[in-house]
Amino acid sequence: MKKILVIGAGGQIGTELVLELRKRHGVHQVIAADVKDECVDALKAGPYVKMDVLDRASVQLFVKEERPDDVYLLAALLSATAEKHPDFAWKLNMEGLFTILDLAKEGYIKKIFWPSSIAVFGPTTPRKNTPQYTIMEPTTVYGISKLAGERWCEYYFNKFGVDVRSIRYPGLVSYTSLPGGGTTDYAVDIFYHAKKSGEYTSFLTKDSALPMMYMEDAIRATIELMDAPKEQVKIRSSYNLAGISFTPEDLALSIQNNIKTFKINYQPDFRQEIADSWPDSIDDNAAKQDWGWKEKYDLKLMVETMLKNVDPSKLN
Ligand code: AKB
């Protein structure tokens, strides 16, 4: 039976990914690892290990003892927080990746998943329907670290045959675990405020279109890419992945279809500049052609699902 290690399991993607992998492979086959002392409640049913990806020696020791087949390396600082702590963001986002790539190169791991982001694109990239191969001049620390990471993933595949797979995630929308430190986080926060007070102040302007995706689609895409036969995975840097492209105004209107009295205000902050440097929408034909990707959620279905499931008491 396959053994899987998810590093950064307590985060927005990690929590839902571990739950889904445990459904498919068995609770005890999927080890959740995170830097936090305590395992998040949702994952307490299965194995948990406290792990700091920057502690190379203990990550190496753990992997050499446990010999996981697949490692999902999700520990990272997202765009907005990374701008506040550029040195630490670069260190965290790069050093953990090298530790895992090297362990795979030495034969201790069979397959790696490493997340990239739409942040690899920048202001000189074509904004609409951004192609898989295009100009990439990111202006954020997060984007620079993701682009560098993509190059290293492809290098380790070409030079050493490391089976590493990656997706350029758009902004992710989910209700199980709150996101933290991203520019696209408004698209999650808005649901908590809509249910709690019926009003939300967006930190992006009303016309800031960004590529987004409902988490269930993102988790399915991640697992489908990891399950695809090796020869079908033709891109070893990272795959473009599109979901739904919308603005804060589109999202507010869609919420108003369900909560008539919902009000939105706009007060852009430093995250506006980050959003302005990213694409409006993404072309993901390569993912469709290579491993059969197809999204399920549109804006309407995502909004209805979020409003039904978000628990506003989680908001302090
Ligand atoms: C962020 O906003 O930083 C992330 C991302 C798009 O990678 N959600």
PDB file of N, CA and C in Angstrom, residues 2 4 16-25 70 72 111 113 165 167 169 216-228 291 293:
ATOM      1  N   LYS A   2       0.352   2.249  -0.708  1.00  0.00           N
ATOM      2  CA  LYS A   2       1.096   3.491  -0.875  1.00  0.00           C
ATOM      3  C   LYS A   2       1.171   4.294   0.430  1.00  0.00           C
ATOM      4  N   ILE A   4       1.933   8.131   1.981  1.00  0.00           N
ATOM      5  CA  ILE A   4       1.954   9.516   1.501  1.00  0.00           C
ATOM      6  C   ILE A   4       2.289  10.471   2.656  1.00  0.00           C
ATOM      7  N   GLU A  16      -7.608  19.953   3.298  1.00  0.00           N
ATOM      8  CA  GLU A  16      -8.565  19.250   2.420  1.00  0.00           C
ATOM      9  C   GLU A  16      -7.889  18.157   1.596  1.00  0.00           C
ATOM     10  N   LEU A  17      -6.621  18.386   1.266  1.00  0.00           N
ATOM     11  CA  LEU A  17      -5.899  17.366   0.504  1.00  0.00           C
ATOM     12  C   LEU A  17      -5.712  16.099   1.344  1.00  0.00           C
ATOM     13  N   VAL A  18      -5.316  16.271   2.611  1.00  0.00           N
ATOM     14  CA  VAL A  18      -5.123  15.103   3.480  1.00  0.00           C
ATOM     15  C   VAL A  18      -6.437  14.350   3.637  1.00  0.00           C
ATOM     16  N   LEU A  19      -7.525  15.084   3.861  1.00  0.00           N
ATOM     17  CA  LEU A  19      -8.833  14.409   4.031  1.00  0.00           C
ATOM     18  C   LEU A  19      -9.173  13.579   2.802  1.00  0.00           C
ATOM     19  N   GLU A  20      -8.959  14.142   1.612  1.00  0.00           N
ATOM     20  CA  GLU A  20      -9.302  13.424   0.377  1.00  0.00           C
ATOM     21  C   GLU A  20      -8.350  12.240   0.144  1.00  0.00           C
ATOM     22  N   LEU A  21      -7.059  12.447   0.400  1.00  0.00           N
ATOM     23  CA  LEU A  21      -6.104  11.337   0.204  1.00  0.00           C
ATOM     24  C   LEU A  21      -6.396  10.194   1.177  1.00  0.00           C
ATOM     25  N   ARG A  22      -6.805  10.556   2.395  1.00  0.00           N
ATOM     26  CA  ARG A  22      -7.132   9.516   3.382  1.00  0.00           C
ATOM     27  C   ARG A  22      -8.367   8.728   2.969  1.00  0.00           C
ATOM     28  N   LYS A  23      -9.328   9.427   2.318  1.00  0.00           N
ATOM     29  CA  LYS A  23     -10.522   8.727   1.817  1.00  0.00           C
ATOM     30  C   LYS A  23     -10.107   7.683   0.783  1.00  0.00           C
ATOM     31  N   ARG A  24      -9.133   8.057  -0.059  1.00  0.00           N
ATOM     32  CA  ARG A  24      -8.752   7.192  -1.176  1.00  0.00           C
ATOM     33  C   ARG A  24      -7.771   6.094  -0.783  1.00  0.00           C
ATOM     34  N   HIS A  25      -6.845   6.421   0.158  1.00  0.00           N
ATOM     35  CA  HIS A  25      -5.756   5.469   0.437  1.00  0.00           C
ATOM     36  C   HIS A  25      -5.808   4.864   1.840  1.00  0.00           C
ATOM     37  N   ASP A  70       4.878   9.091  -2.024  1.00  0.00           N
ATOM     38  CA  ASP A  70       4.586  10.421  -2.561  1.00  0.00           C
ATOM     39  C   ASP A  70       4.738  11.469  -1.467  1.00  0.00           C
ATOM     40  N   TYR A  72       3.811  15.555  -0.809  1.00  0.00           N
ATOM     41  CA  TYR A  72       3.195  16.823  -1.230  1.00  0.00           C
ATOM     42  C   TYR A  72       3.814  17.903  -0.348  1.00  0.00           C
ATOM     43  N   LYS A 111       7.602  10.151  -5.877  1.00  0.00           N
ATOM     44  CA  LYS A 111       6.915  11.217  -6.610  1.00  0.00           C
ATOM     45  C   LYS A 111       6.717  12.428  -5.696  1.00  0.00           C
ATOM     46  N   PHE A 113       4.761  16.309  -5.283  1.00  0.00           N
ATOM     47  CA  PHE A 113       3.898  17.392  -5.760  1.00  0.00           C
ATOM     48  C   PHE A 113       4.364  18.674  -5.102  1.00  0.00           C
ATOM     49  N   ARG A 165       5.812  16.924 -10.002  1.00  0.00           N
ATOM     50  CA  ARG A 165       4.630  17.411 -10.731  1.00  0.00           C
ATOM     51  C   ARG A 165       4.102  18.675 -10.041  1.00  0.00           C
ATOM     52  N   ILE A 167       1.295  22.335 -10.249  1.00  0.00           N
ATOM     53  CA  ILE A 167       0.177  23.120 -10.795  1.00  0.00           C
ATOM     54  C   ILE A 167       0.376  24.581 -10.393  1.00  0.00           C
ATOM     55  N   TYR A 169      -1.544  27.130  -9.114  1.00  0.00           N
ATOM     56  CA  TYR A 169      -2.873  27.344  -8.556  1.00  0.00           C
ATOM     57  C   TYR A 169      -3.334  28.783  -8.752  1.00  0.00           C
ATOM     58  N   GLU A 216     -12.579  22.052  -4.087  1.00  0.00           N
ATOM     59  CA  GLU A 216     -12.824  20.650  -4.492  1.00  0.00           C
ATOM     60  C   GLU A 216     -12.210  20.384  -5.874  1.00  0.00           C
ATOM     61  N   ASP A 217     -12.356  21.349  -6.781  1.00  0.00           N
ATOM     62  CA  ASP A 217     -11.746  21.213  -8.105  1.00  0.00           C
ATOM     63  C   ASP A 217     -10.217  21.178  -7.986  1.00  0.00           C
ATOM     64  N   ALA A 218      -9.662  22.046  -7.143  1.00  0.00           N
ATOM     65  CA  ALA A 218      -8.192  22.115  -7.012  1.00  0.00           C
ATOM     66  C   ALA A 218      -7.620  20.811  -6.446  1.00  0.00           C
ATOM     67  N   ILE A 219      -8.332  20.234  -5.484  1.00  0.00           N
ATOM     68  CA  ILE A 219      -7.857  18.977  -4.878  1.00  0.00           C
ATOM     69  C   ILE A 219      -7.936  17.849  -5.912  1.00  0.00           C
ATOM     70  N   ARG A 220      -9.055  17.840  -6.654  1.00  0.00           N
ATOM     71  CA  ARG A 220      -9.212  16.800  -7.685  1.00  0.00           C
ATOM     72  C   ARG A 220      -8.117  16.950  -8.744  1.00  0.00           C
ATOM     73  N   ALA A 221      -7.839  18.187  -9.151  1.00  0.00           N
ATOM     74  CA  ALA A 221      -6.788  18.417 -10.155  1.00  0.00           C
ATOM     75  C   ALA A 221      -5.435  17.912  -9.637  1.00  0.00           C
ATOM     76  N   THR A 222      -5.147  18.191  -8.387  1.00  0.00           N
ATOM     77  CA  THR A 222      -3.861  17.799  -7.786  1.00  0.00           C
ATOM     78  C   THR A 222      -3.707  16.274  -7.801  1.00  0.00           C
ATOM     79  N   ILE A 223      -4.776  15.597  -7.374  1.00  0.00           N
ATOM     80  CA  ILE A 223      -4.711  14.130  -7.295  1.00  0.00           C
ATOM     81  C   ILE A 223      -4.699  13.521  -8.701  1.00  0.00           C
ATOM     82  N   GLU A 224      -5.477  14.111  -9.625  1.00  0.00           N
ATOM     83  CA  GLU A 224      -5.476  13.580 -11.003  1.00  0.00           C
ATOM     84  C   GLU A 224      -4.087  13.738 -11.639  1.00  0.00           C
ATOM     85  N   LEU A 225      -3.442  14.865 -11.375  1.00  0.00           N
ATOM     86  CA  LEU A 225      -2.088  15.055 -11.927  1.00  0.00           C
ATOM     87  C   LEU A 225      -1.119  14.037 -11.313  1.00  0.00           C
ATOM     88  N   MET A 226      -1.232  13.820 -10.009  1.00  0.00           N
ATOM     89  CA  MET A 226      -0.331  12.861  -9.350  1.00  0.00           C
ATOM     90  C   MET A 226      -0.605  11.421  -9.791  1.00  0.00           C
ATOM     91  N   ASP A 227      -1.867  11.123 -10.149  1.00  0.00           N
ATOM     92  CA  ASP A 227      -2.213   9.765 -10.570  1.00  0.00           C
ATOM     93  C   ASP A 227      -1.967   9.523 -12.060  1.00  0.00           C
ATOM     94  N   ALA A 228      -1.726  10.585 -12.817  1.00  0.00           N
ATOM     95  CA  ALA A 228      -1.558  10.426 -14.279  1.00  0.00           C
ATOM     96  C   ALA A 228      -0.301   9.609 -14.579  1.00  0.00           C
ATOM     97  N   TRP A 291      -3.504  15.523 -19.318  1.00  0.00           N
ATOM     98  CA  TRP A 291      -4.022  14.580 -18.314  1.00  0.00           C
ATOM     99  C   TRP A 291      -5.520  14.728 -18.065  1.00  0.00           C
ATOM    100  N   TRP A 293      -7.729  17.281 -17.675  1.00  0.00           N
ATOM    101  CA  TRP A 293      -8.339  18.156 -16.674  1.00  0.00           C
ATOM    102  C   TRP A 293      -9.651  18.785 -17.151  1.00  0.00           C
TER     103      TRP A 293
END
